[in-house]
Amino acid sequence: MIIKNSLDNLSRWRWDDTFEELERMRQEIERLYQYPAMKLFRGRSSGVFPAINITEENDIYYLRAELPGIKADDLGLSIANNTVTIEGERKSDPEDENTKYHRRERDAGRFSRKITLPAQIDESKADAKCSNGILTIVLPKAESAKPKKIAITAV
Amino acid sequence: MAETSKSLQAKEKRGPLSVAEQIDQGPTFTPDVDIFETDGNILVVADMPGVTPENIDIDLRENTLTLSGKVSSPEGPDEVDILREYETGTYFRQFTLSEMIDQPHIDAKMTDGVLRLTLPKVKPVEPRKVKVKAE
């Protein structure tokens, strides 16, 4: 009896409705993505500290990382070929036995990250600075990686 | 010291804690904070990378302490994204302070993208005996 009933239901199933429902859900999800907060989830984090943004402008790469509370002295930076290594340590606040914590969200610890850039870099012209907790590394492309104009001679 | 330090994990920036916190166009983030108490002070330390001392706004009214800091995009107009792992926007967070705080003497410092607020505790009022003069 149960089987017969469910078979009856199945034959009455309207596929149009199903697709309409799916389409409605798809639109709903798309609408959610319009919210600025949802846009944050689009960022692809590598899970490695620190998070890095790389941009390109003509013959220069810019690499930026958010490193709040890290002094330039506590940072180690090296460039070999087209790989940049950032390493360092974020120190926690010195505390004594009288310190009582109410909230601890800021992490401390060591970090090391290697990033390979899409083209060769001229290491000698690289420059880095740290301001307001943002590390900015300017990486000019090597001569060999720059696009070259080739003159065409008419024969 | 070196043995005890663990390795840092990357974490996603947190969005606003509630929808009502949206105060500006663009993304809003909740800064990570440490709150701790010493003998005389309560300290609030907040990570706000990219916020300059001029761009931070600390507002205290009716026991609500509001921290907000705007980060303008550091990228130039001609820069093209190759890798994007974080966004920039406004940091926003609110705290309710107790009456125990000496509100006019709150001190704020900003170094390397870290805001450090010192909230002095009010010293307990010493009981005063009023002498009644007999005339």
PDB file of C-alpha atoms in Angstrom:
ATOM      1  CA  MET A   1       0.000   0.000   0.000  1.00  0.00           C
ATOM      2  CA  ILE A   2       2.746   2.393   0.976  1.00  0.00           C
ATOM      3  CA  ILE A   3       4.700   1.537  -2.124  1.00  0.00           C
ATOM      4  CA  LYS A   4       1.677   2.073  -4.316  1.00  0.00           C
ATOM      5  CA  ASN A   5       1.061   5.466  -2.731  1.00  0.00           C
ATOM      6  CA  SER A   6       4.600   6.654  -3.221  1.00  0.00           C
ATOM      7  CA  LEU A   7       4.560   5.476  -6.822  1.00  0.00           C
ATOM      8  CA  ASP A   8       1.410   7.458  -7.358  1.00  0.00           C
ATOM      9  CA  ASN A   9       3.121  10.486  -5.860  1.00  0.00           C
ATOM     10  CA  LEU A  10       6.106   9.997  -8.107  1.00  0.00           C
ATOM     11  CA  SER A  11       4.018   9.962 -11.235  1.00  0.00           C
ATOM     12  CA  ARG A  12       2.340  13.123 -10.091  1.00  0.00           C
ATOM     13  CA  TRP A  13       5.729  14.786  -9.484  1.00  0.00           C
ATOM     14  CA  ARG A  14       6.002  17.871 -11.583  1.00  0.00           C
ATOM     15  CA  TRP A  15       9.460  18.403 -12.893  1.00  0.00           C
ATOM     16  CA  ASP A  16       8.744  22.024 -13.821  1.00  0.00           C
ATOM     17  CA  ASP A  17       8.134  22.830 -10.173  1.00  0.00           C
ATOM     18  CA  THR A  18      11.377  21.207  -9.156  1.00  0.00           C
ATOM     19  CA  PHE A  19      13.428  23.240 -11.568  1.00  0.00           C
ATOM     20  CA  GLU A  20      11.581  26.388 -10.615  1.00  0.00           C
ATOM     21  CA  GLU A  21      12.431  25.729  -7.015  1.00  0.00           C
ATOM     22  CA  LEU A  22      16.086  25.112  -7.831  1.00  0.00           C
ATOM     23  CA  GLU A  23      16.219  28.274  -9.887  1.00  0.00           C
ATOM     24  CA  ARG A  24      14.703  30.221  -7.015  1.00  0.00           C
ATOM     25  CA  MET A  25      17.342  28.834  -4.629  1.00  0.00           C
ATOM     26  CA  ARG A  26      20.120  29.703  -7.045  1.00  0.00           C
ATOM     27  CA  GLN A  27      18.879  33.280  -7.274  1.00  0.00           C
ATOM     28  CA  GLU A  28      18.596  33.490  -3.503  1.00  0.00           C
ATOM     29  CA  ILE A  29      22.206  32.408  -3.072  1.00  0.00           C
ATOM     30  CA  GLU A  30      23.352  34.862  -5.707  1.00  0.00           C
ATOM     31  CA  ARG A  31      21.465  37.624  -3.917  1.00  0.00           C
ATOM     32  CA  LEU A  32      23.252  36.718  -0.685  1.00  0.00           C
ATOM     33  CA  TYR A  33      26.579  37.199  -2.402  1.00  0.00           C
ATOM     34  CA  GLN A  34      25.662  40.820  -3.103  1.00  0.00           C
ATOM     35  CA  TYR A  35      26.098  41.605   0.597  1.00  0.00           C
ATOM     36  CA  PRO A  36      29.504  43.101   1.352  1.00  0.00           C
ATOM     37  CA  ALA A  37      29.957  40.689   4.243  1.00  0.00           C
ATOM     38  CA  MET A  38      29.476  37.696   1.966  1.00  0.00           C
ATOM     39  CA  LYS A  39      32.037  39.044  -0.460  1.00  0.00           C
ATOM     40  CA  LEU A  40      34.653  38.455   2.190  1.00  0.00           C
ATOM     41  CA  PHE A  41      34.211  34.735   1.862  1.00  0.00           C
ATOM     42  CA  ARG A  42      35.253  34.940  -1.763  1.00  0.00           C
ATOM     43  CA  GLY A  43      38.847  35.654  -0.823  1.00  0.00           C
ATOM     44  CA  ARG A  44      40.918  32.553  -1.249  1.00  0.00           C
ATOM     45  CA  SER A  45      43.007  32.230   1.837  1.00  0.00           C
ATOM     46  CA  SER A  46      45.931  29.893   1.575  1.00  0.00           C
ATOM     47  CA  GLY A  47      45.783  29.254   5.308  1.00  0.00           C
ATOM     48  CA  VAL A  48      49.380  30.388   5.690  1.00  0.00           C
ATOM     49  CA  PHE A  49      50.248  33.454   7.736  1.00  0.00           C
ATOM     50  CA  PRO A  50      50.472  36.206   6.679  1.00  0.00           C
ATOM     51  CA  ALA A  51      47.703  36.772   4.152  1.00  0.00           C
ATOM     52  CA  ILE A  52      49.188  38.373   1.055  1.00  0.00           C
ATOM     53  CA  ASN A  53      47.964  40.514  -1.799  1.00  0.00           C
ATOM     54  CA  ILE A  54      50.034  40.775  -4.946  1.00  0.00           C
ATOM     55  CA  THR A  55      49.406  43.338  -7.643  1.00  0.00           C
ATOM     56  CA  GLU A  56      51.191  44.218 -10.840  1.00  0.00           C
ATOM     57  CA  GLU A  57      51.745  47.579 -12.440  1.00  0.00           C
ATOM     58  CA  ASN A  58      53.662  47.635 -15.685  1.00  0.00           C
ATOM     59  CA  ASP A  59      57.115  46.292 -14.751  1.00  0.00           C
ATOM     60  CA  ILE A  60      56.661  46.189 -10.997  1.00  0.00           C
ATOM     61  CA  TYR A  61      55.071  43.697  -8.654  1.00  0.00           C
ATOM     62  CA  TYR A  62      53.718  44.926  -5.335  1.00  0.00           C
ATOM     63  CA  LEU A  63      53.423  42.443  -2.514  1.00  0.00           C
ATOM     64  CA  ARG A  64      51.486  43.523   0.577  1.00  0.00           C
ATOM     65  CA  ALA A  65      50.891  41.759   3.850  1.00  0.00           C
ATOM     66  CA  GLU A  66      49.110  42.752   7.027  1.00  0.00           C
ATOM     67  CA  LEU A  67      51.455  42.328   9.956  1.00  0.00           C
ATOM     68  CA  PRO A  68      50.058  44.349  12.843  1.00  0.00           C
ATOM     69  CA  GLY A  69      52.364  44.814  15.789  1.00  0.00           C
ATOM     70  CA  ILE A  70      55.423  43.443  14.063  1.00  0.00           C
ATOM     71  CA  LYS A  71      58.433  45.701  14.064  1.00  0.00           C
ATOM     72  CA  ALA A  72      60.640  45.865  10.995  1.00  0.00           C
ATOM     73  CA  ASP A  73      63.471  44.417  13.116  1.00  0.00           C
ATOM     74  CA  ASP A  74      61.450  41.281  13.827  1.00  0.00           C
ATOM     75  CA  LEU A  75      60.952  40.597  10.148  1.00  0.00           C
ATOM     76  CA  GLY A  76      63.235  38.647   7.890  1.00  0.00           C
ATOM     77  CA  LEU A  77      62.938  39.106   4.188  1.00  0.00           C
ATOM     78  CA  SER A  78      64.862  37.373   1.441  1.00  0.00           C
ATOM     79  CA  ILE A  79      64.533  37.192  -2.281  1.00  0.00           C
ATOM     80  CA  ALA A  80      66.063  34.507  -4.447  1.00  0.00           C
ATOM     81  CA  ASN A  81      65.264  34.257  -8.142  1.00  0.00           C
ATOM     82  CA  ASN A  82      61.547  34.907  -8.198  1.00  0.00           C
ATOM     83  CA  THR A  83      60.769  33.647  -4.721  1.00  0.00           C
ATOM     84  CA  VAL A  84      60.199  35.958  -1.771  1.00  0.00           C
ATOM     85  CA  THR A  85      60.469  34.614   1.761  1.00  0.00           C
ATOM     86  CA  ILE A  86      58.896  36.473   4.669  1.00  0.00           C
ATOM     87  CA  GLU A  87      59.548  35.192   8.141  1.00  0.00           C
ATOM     88  CA  GLY A  88      59.415  36.523  11.623  1.00  0.00           C
ATOM     89  CA  GLU A  89      57.787  36.373  14.959  1.00  0.00           C
ATOM     90  CA  ARG A  90      54.874  38.148  16.477  1.00  0.00           C
ATOM     91  CA  LYS A  91      55.493  38.564  20.153  1.00  0.00           C
ATOM     92  CA  SER A  92      52.780  38.576  22.721  1.00  0.00           C
ATOM     93  CA  ASP A  93      52.491  41.270  25.334  1.00  0.00           C
ATOM     94  CA  PRO A  94      54.717  40.811  28.316  1.00  0.00           C
ATOM     95  CA  GLU A  95      52.601  39.845  31.265  1.00  0.00           C
ATOM     96  CA  ASP A  96      53.175  39.338  34.924  1.00  0.00           C
ATOM     97  CA  GLU A  97      51.265  37.386  37.529  1.00  0.00           C
ATOM     98  CA  ASN A  98      49.022  40.388  38.169  1.00  0.00           C
ATOM     99  CA  THR A  99      47.681  40.388  34.622  1.00  0.00           C
ATOM    100  CA  LYS A 100      44.202  38.978  34.257  1.00  0.00           C
ATOM    101  CA  TYR A 101      43.000  38.272  30.740  1.00  0.00           C
ATOM    102  CA  HIS A 102      39.393  38.905  29.799  1.00  0.00           C
ATOM    103  CA  ARG A 103      39.758  38.260  26.105  1.00  0.00           C
ATOM    104  CA  ARG A 104      42.579  36.923  23.966  1.00  0.00           C
ATOM    105  CA  GLU A 105      42.023  36.981  20.265  1.00  0.00           C
ATOM    106  CA  ARG A 106      45.384  38.214  19.048  1.00  0.00           C
ATOM    107  CA  ASP A 107      47.722  35.364  18.279  1.00  0.00           C
ATOM    108  CA  ALA A 108      51.442  35.331  18.763  1.00  0.00           C
ATOM    109  CA  GLY A 109      54.000  33.024  17.247  1.00  0.00           C
ATOM    110  CA  ARG A 110      56.459  32.425  14.469  1.00  0.00           C
ATOM    111  CA  PHE A 111      55.663  32.524  10.813  1.00  0.00           C
ATOM    112  CA  SER A 112      57.354  31.863   7.529  1.00  0.00           C
ATOM    113  CA  ARG A 113      55.991  32.100   4.058  1.00  0.00           C
ATOM    114  CA  LYS A 114      57.456  31.667   0.600  1.00  0.00           C
ATOM    115  CA  ILE A 115      55.793  33.200  -2.408  1.00  0.00           C
ATOM    116  CA  THR A 116      56.828  32.561  -5.966  1.00  0.00           C
ATOM    117  CA  LEU A 117      56.110  35.347  -8.400  1.00  0.00           C
ATOM    118  CA  PRO A 118      55.111  34.743 -11.995  1.00  0.00           C
ATOM    119  CA  ALA A 119      58.269  36.344 -13.433  1.00  0.00           C
ATOM    120  CA  GLN A 120      61.927  36.896 -12.635  1.00  0.00           C
ATOM    121  CA  ILE A 121      62.692  39.791 -10.304  1.00  0.00           C
ATOM    122  CA  ASP A 122      65.595  42.173 -10.207  1.00  0.00           C
ATOM    123  CA  GLU A 123      66.574  41.529  -6.587  1.00  0.00           C
ATOM    124  CA  SER A 124      68.970  44.459  -6.457  1.00  0.00           C
ATOM    125  CA  LYS A 125      66.147  46.907  -7.091  1.00  0.00           C
ATOM    126  CA  ALA A 126      63.675  45.395  -4.626  1.00  0.00           C
ATOM    127  CA  ASP A 127      62.523  47.602  -1.800  1.00  0.00           C
ATOM    128  CA  ALA A 128      60.461  46.957   1.325  1.00  0.00           C
ATOM    129  CA  LYS A 129      58.857  49.115   3.927  1.00  0.00           C
ATOM    130  CA  CYS A 130      56.642  48.600   6.928  1.00  0.00           C
ATOM    131  CA  SER A 131      54.108  51.216   7.938  1.00  0.00           C
ATOM    132  CA  ASN A 132      51.066  51.037  10.205  1.00  0.00           C
ATOM    133  CA  GLY A 133      51.321  47.278  10.291  1.00  0.00           C
ATOM    134  CA  ILE A 134      51.371  46.815   6.529  1.00  0.00           C
ATOM    135  CA  LEU A 135      54.424  45.433   4.820  1.00  0.00           C
ATOM    136  CA  THR A 136      54.843  46.587   1.252  1.00  0.00           C
ATOM    137  CA  ILE A 137      57.477  45.022  -0.970  1.00  0.00           C
ATOM    138  CA  VAL A 138      58.226  46.602  -4.318  1.00  0.00           C
ATOM    139  CA  LEU A 139      59.626  44.056  -6.740  1.00  0.00           C
ATOM    140  CA  PRO A 140      60.720  45.317 -10.150  1.00  0.00           C
ATOM    141  CA  LYS A 141      60.777  42.678 -12.849  1.00  0.00           C
ATOM    142  CA  ALA A 142      64.099  41.573 -14.214  1.00  0.00           C
ATOM    143  CA  GLU A 143      65.183  42.895 -17.598  1.00  0.00           C
ATOM    144  CA  SER A 144      64.699  39.434 -19.084  1.00  0.00           C
ATOM    145  CA  ALA A 145      61.092  39.308 -17.906  1.00  0.00           C
ATOM    146  CA  LYS A 146      60.074  42.656 -19.330  1.00  0.00           C
ATOM    147  CA  PRO A 147      58.140  42.598 -22.558  1.00  0.00           C
ATOM    148  CA  LYS A 148      60.272  43.531 -25.549  1.00  0.00           C
ATOM    149  CA  LYS A 149      59.247  45.367 -28.619  1.00  0.00           C
ATOM    150  CA  ILE A 150      60.415  43.680 -31.776  1.00  0.00           C
ATOM    151  CA  ALA A 151      60.862  45.878 -34.766  1.00  0.00           C
ATOM    152  CA  ILE A 152      59.468  44.475 -37.970  1.00  0.00           C
ATOM    153  CA  THR A 153      61.427  45.328 -41.049  1.00  0.00           C
ATOM    154  CA  ALA A 154      59.672  45.558 -44.299  1.00  0.00           C
ATOM    155  CA  VAL A 155      61.412  43.587 -46.951  1.00  0.00           C
TER     156      VAL A 155
ATOM    157  CA  MET B   1      61.378  31.902  24.429  1.00  0.00           C
ATOM    158  CA  ALA B   2      61.895  30.407  20.977  1.00  0.00           C
ATOM    159  CA  GLU B   3      60.816  26.928  22.046  1.00  0.00           C
ATOM    160  CA  THR B   4      57.612  28.144  23.584  1.00  0.00           C
ATOM    161  CA  SER B   5      56.383  30.159  20.622  1.00  0.00           C
ATOM    162  CA  LYS B   6      53.989  28.330  18.381  1.00  0.00           C
ATOM    163  CA  SER B   7      53.679  28.956  14.689  1.00  0.00           C
ATOM    164  CA  LEU B   8      51.127  31.494  13.570  1.00  0.00           C
ATOM    165  CA  GLN B   9      48.108  30.364  11.613  1.00  0.00           C
ATOM    166  CA  ALA B  10      46.446  32.584   9.084  1.00  0.00           C
ATOM    167  CA  LYS B  11      42.854  33.357   9.833  1.00  0.00           C
ATOM    168  CA  GLU B  12      40.186  35.010   7.791  1.00  0.00           C
ATOM    169  CA  LYS B  13      39.279  38.522   8.766  1.00  0.00           C
ATOM    170  CA  ARG B  14      36.028  38.511  10.618  1.00  0.00           C
ATOM    171  CA  GLY B  15      33.069  40.395   9.258  1.00  0.00           C
ATOM    172  CA  PRO B  16      30.811  42.576  11.375  1.00  0.00           C
ATOM    173  CA  LEU B  17      29.372  40.956  14.479  1.00  0.00           C
ATOM    174  CA  SER B  18      25.879  42.062  13.569  1.00  0.00           C
ATOM    175  CA  VAL B  19      24.244  43.562  10.523  1.00  0.00           C
ATOM    176  CA  ALA B  20      23.460  46.756  12.434  1.00  0.00           C
ATOM    177  CA  GLU B  21      27.173  47.427  12.670  1.00  0.00           C
ATOM    178  CA  GLN B  22      27.416  48.248   8.997  1.00  0.00           C
ATOM    179  CA  ILE B  23      28.319  51.922   9.061  1.00  0.00           C
ATOM    180  CA  ASP B  24      29.923  52.533   5.747  1.00  0.00           C
ATOM    181  CA  GLN B  25      30.056  51.332   2.212  1.00  0.00           C
ATOM    182  CA  GLY B  26      32.562  48.630   1.642  1.00  0.00           C
ATOM    183  CA  PRO B  27      33.583  45.755   3.863  1.00  0.00           C
ATOM    184  CA  THR B  28      33.584  46.091   7.640  1.00  0.00           C
ATOM    185  CA  PHE B  29      35.812  43.952   9.817  1.00  0.00           C
ATOM    186  CA  THR B  30      35.877  43.138  13.486  1.00  0.00           C
ATOM    187  CA  PRO B  31      39.389  43.674  14.800  1.00  0.00           C
ATOM    188  CA  ASP B  32      40.966  41.033  17.025  1.00  0.00           C
ATOM    189  CA  VAL B  33      41.340  42.333  20.549  1.00  0.00           C
ATOM    190  CA  ASP B  34      43.056  41.418  23.772  1.00  0.00           C
ATOM    191  CA  ILE B  35      41.503  42.774  26.926  1.00  0.00           C
ATOM    192  CA  PHE B  36      43.436  42.445  30.115  1.00  0.00           C
ATOM    193  CA  GLU B  37      43.540  43.925  33.502  1.00  0.00           C
ATOM    194  CA  THR B  38      46.450  45.023  35.617  1.00  0.00           C
ATOM    195  CA  ASP B  39      46.354  46.539  39.063  1.00  0.00           C
ATOM    196  CA  GLY B  40      45.397  50.043  38.038  1.00  0.00           C
ATOM    197  CA  ASN B  41      44.275  49.728  34.449  1.00  0.00           C
ATOM    198  CA  ILE B  42      42.241  47.801  31.965  1.00  0.00           C
ATOM    199  CA  LEU B  43      44.022  47.517  28.626  1.00  0.00           C
ATOM    200  CA  VAL B  44      42.366  47.009  25.281  1.00  0.00           C
ATOM    201  CA  VAL B  45      44.714  46.057  22.458  1.00  0.00           C
ATOM    202  CA  ALA B  46      43.259  45.875  18.966  1.00  0.00           C
ATOM    203  CA  ASP B  47      44.868  44.795  15.689  1.00  0.00           C
ATOM    204  CA  MET B  48      43.989  47.318  13.025  1.00  0.00           C
ATOM    205  CA  PRO B  49      46.613  47.005  10.304  1.00  0.00           C
ATOM    206  CA  GLY B  50      46.654  49.852   7.817  1.00  0.00           C
ATOM    207  CA  VAL B  51      44.918  52.323  10.107  1.00  0.00           C
ATOM    208  CA  THR B  52      46.919  55.505  10.601  1.00  0.00           C
ATOM    209  CA  PRO B  53      46.664  57.417  13.888  1.00  0.00           C
ATOM    210  CA  GLU B  54      44.716  60.123  12.005  1.00  0.00           C
ATOM    211  CA  ASN B  55      42.161  57.675  10.669  1.00  0.00           C
ATOM    212  CA  ILE B  56      41.211  56.116  13.946  1.00  0.00           C
ATOM    213  CA  ASP B  57      38.105  57.298  15.689  1.00  0.00           C
ATOM    214  CA  ILE B  58      37.582  56.537  19.346  1.00  0.00           C
ATOM    215  CA  ASP B  59      34.257  57.603  20.675  1.00  0.00           C
ATOM    216  CA  LEU B  60      33.063  57.347  24.227  1.00  0.00           C
ATOM    217  CA  ARG B  61      29.539  58.197  25.195  1.00  0.00           C
ATOM    218  CA  GLU B  62      27.136  56.774  27.711  1.00  0.00           C
ATOM    219  CA  ASN B  63      29.556  54.013  28.682  1.00  0.00           C
ATOM    220  CA  THR B  64      29.878  52.763  25.117  1.00  0.00           C
ATOM    221  CA  LEU B  65      33.359  52.785  23.700  1.00  0.00           C
ATOM    222  CA  THR B  66      33.380  52.684  19.916  1.00  0.00           C
ATOM    223  CA  LEU B  67      36.515  51.981  17.931  1.00  0.00           C
ATOM    224  CA  SER B  68      36.496  52.537  14.234  1.00  0.00           C
ATOM    225  CA  GLY B  69      39.308  52.889  11.776  1.00  0.00           C
ATOM    226  CA  LYS B  70      39.147  53.277   8.058  1.00  0.00           C
ATOM    227  CA  VAL B  71      41.748  51.820   5.749  1.00  0.00           C
ATOM    228  CA  SER B  72      41.910  53.331   2.320  1.00  0.00           C
ATOM    229  CA  SER B  73      43.042  50.948  -0.359  1.00  0.00           C
ATOM    230  CA  PRO B  74      46.845  51.076  -0.647  1.00  0.00           C
ATOM    231  CA  GLU B  75      46.805  49.987  -4.268  1.00  0.00           C
ATOM    232  CA  GLY B  76      47.422  52.475  -7.008  1.00  0.00           C
ATOM    233  CA  PRO B  77      44.809  52.925  -9.747  1.00  0.00           C
ATOM    234  CA  ASP B  78      46.836  51.071 -12.360  1.00  0.00           C
ATOM    235  CA  GLU B  79      47.660  48.036 -10.282  1.00  0.00           C
ATOM    236  CA  VAL B  80      46.152  44.764 -11.405  1.00  0.00           C
ATOM    237  CA  ASP B  81      45.415  41.981  -8.911  1.00  0.00           C
ATOM    238  CA  ILE B  82      47.468  38.828  -9.213  1.00  0.00           C
ATOM    239  CA  LEU B  83      46.702  37.309  -5.844  1.00  0.00           C
ATOM    240  CA  ARG B  84      44.153  38.564  -3.354  1.00  0.00           C
ATOM    241  CA  GLU B  85      43.912  36.959   0.054  1.00  0.00           C
ATOM    242  CA  TYR B  86      42.606  39.841   2.104  1.00  0.00           C
ATOM    243  CA  GLU B  87      40.406  42.863   1.646  1.00  0.00           C
ATOM    244  CA  THR B  88      40.669  46.280   3.221  1.00  0.00           C
ATOM    245  CA  GLY B  89      37.839  48.301   4.679  1.00  0.00           C
ATOM    246  CA  THR B  90      36.665  49.656   7.987  1.00  0.00           C
ATOM    247  CA  TYR B  91      37.415  48.166  11.376  1.00  0.00           C
ATOM    248  CA  PHE B  92      34.604  48.547  13.847  1.00  0.00           C
ATOM    249  CA  ARG B  93      33.996  47.332  17.359  1.00  0.00           C
ATOM    250  CA  GLN B  94      32.052  48.468  20.387  1.00  0.00           C
ATOM    251  CA  PHE B  95      32.461  47.784  24.064  1.00  0.00           C
ATOM    252  CA  THR B  96      30.383  48.655  27.071  1.00  0.00           C
ATOM    253  CA  LEU B  97      32.430  50.087  29.889  1.00  0.00           C
ATOM    254  CA  SER B  98      31.523  49.821  33.486  1.00  0.00           C
ATOM    255  CA  GLU B  99      31.360  52.766  35.825  1.00  0.00           C
ATOM    256  CA  MET B 100      34.649  51.526  37.208  1.00  0.00           C
ATOM    257  CA  ILE B 101      36.544  53.310  34.442  1.00  0.00           C
ATOM    258  CA  ASP B 102      37.954  56.771  34.926  1.00  0.00           C
ATOM    259  CA  GLN B 103      36.572  57.859  31.581  1.00  0.00           C
ATOM    260  CA  PRO B 104      38.215  61.289  31.197  1.00  0.00           C
ATOM    261  CA  HIS B 105      41.658  59.728  31.604  1.00  0.00           C
ATOM    262  CA  ILE B 106      41.504  57.109  28.891  1.00  0.00           C
ATOM    263  CA  ASP B 107      44.688  57.059  26.866  1.00  0.00           C
ATOM    264  CA  ALA B 108      45.118  55.746  23.327  1.00  0.00           C
ATOM    265  CA  LYS B 109      48.247  54.912  21.387  1.00  0.00           C
ATOM    266  CA  MET B 110      48.665  53.557  17.887  1.00  0.00           C
ATOM    267  CA  THR B 111      51.852  51.810  16.792  1.00  0.00           C
ATOM    268  CA  ASP B 112      52.459  49.507  13.842  1.00  0.00           C
ATOM    269  CA  GLY B 113      48.750  49.061  13.219  1.00  0.00           C
ATOM    270  CA  VAL B 114      48.006  48.117  16.814  1.00  0.00           C
ATOM    271  CA  LEU B 115      45.758  50.295  18.947  1.00  0.00           C
ATOM    272  CA  ARG B 116      46.486  50.272  22.632  1.00  0.00           C
ATOM    273  CA  LEU B 117      43.888  51.778  24.928  1.00  0.00           C
ATOM    274  CA  THR B 118      44.588  52.293  28.605  1.00  0.00           C
ATOM    275  CA  LEU B 119      41.474  52.594  30.699  1.00  0.00           C
ATOM    276  CA  PRO B 120      42.342  53.624  34.253  1.00  0.00           C
ATOM    277  CA  LYS B 121      40.191  52.163  36.984  1.00  0.00           C
ATOM    278  CA  VAL B 122      38.513  54.549  39.359  1.00  0.00           C
ATOM    279  CA  LYS B 123      40.117  54.394  42.764  1.00  0.00           C
ATOM    280  CA  PRO B 124      37.647  53.218  45.350  1.00  0.00           C
ATOM    281  CA  VAL B 125      36.214  56.138  47.235  1.00  0.00           C
ATOM    282  CA  GLU B 126      37.509  56.157  50.761  1.00  0.00           C
ATOM    283  CA  PRO B 127      34.792  56.384  53.326  1.00  0.00           C
ATOM    284  CA  ARG B 128      34.792  59.776  54.917  1.00  0.00           C
ATOM    285  CA  LYS B 129      33.698  60.461  58.359  1.00  0.00           C
ATOM    286  CA  VAL B 130      31.967  63.753  58.836  1.00  0.00           C
ATOM    287  CA  LYS B 131      32.715  65.273  62.114  1.00  0.00           C
ATOM    288  CA  VAL B 132      29.886  66.976  63.805  1.00  0.00           C
ATOM    289  CA  LYS B 133      30.975  69.950  65.755  1.00  0.00           C
ATOM    290  CA  ALA B 134      29.225  70.583  68.944  1.00  0.00           C
ATOM    291  CA  GLU B 135      28.470  74.201  69.575  1.00  0.00           C
TER     292      GLU B 135
END
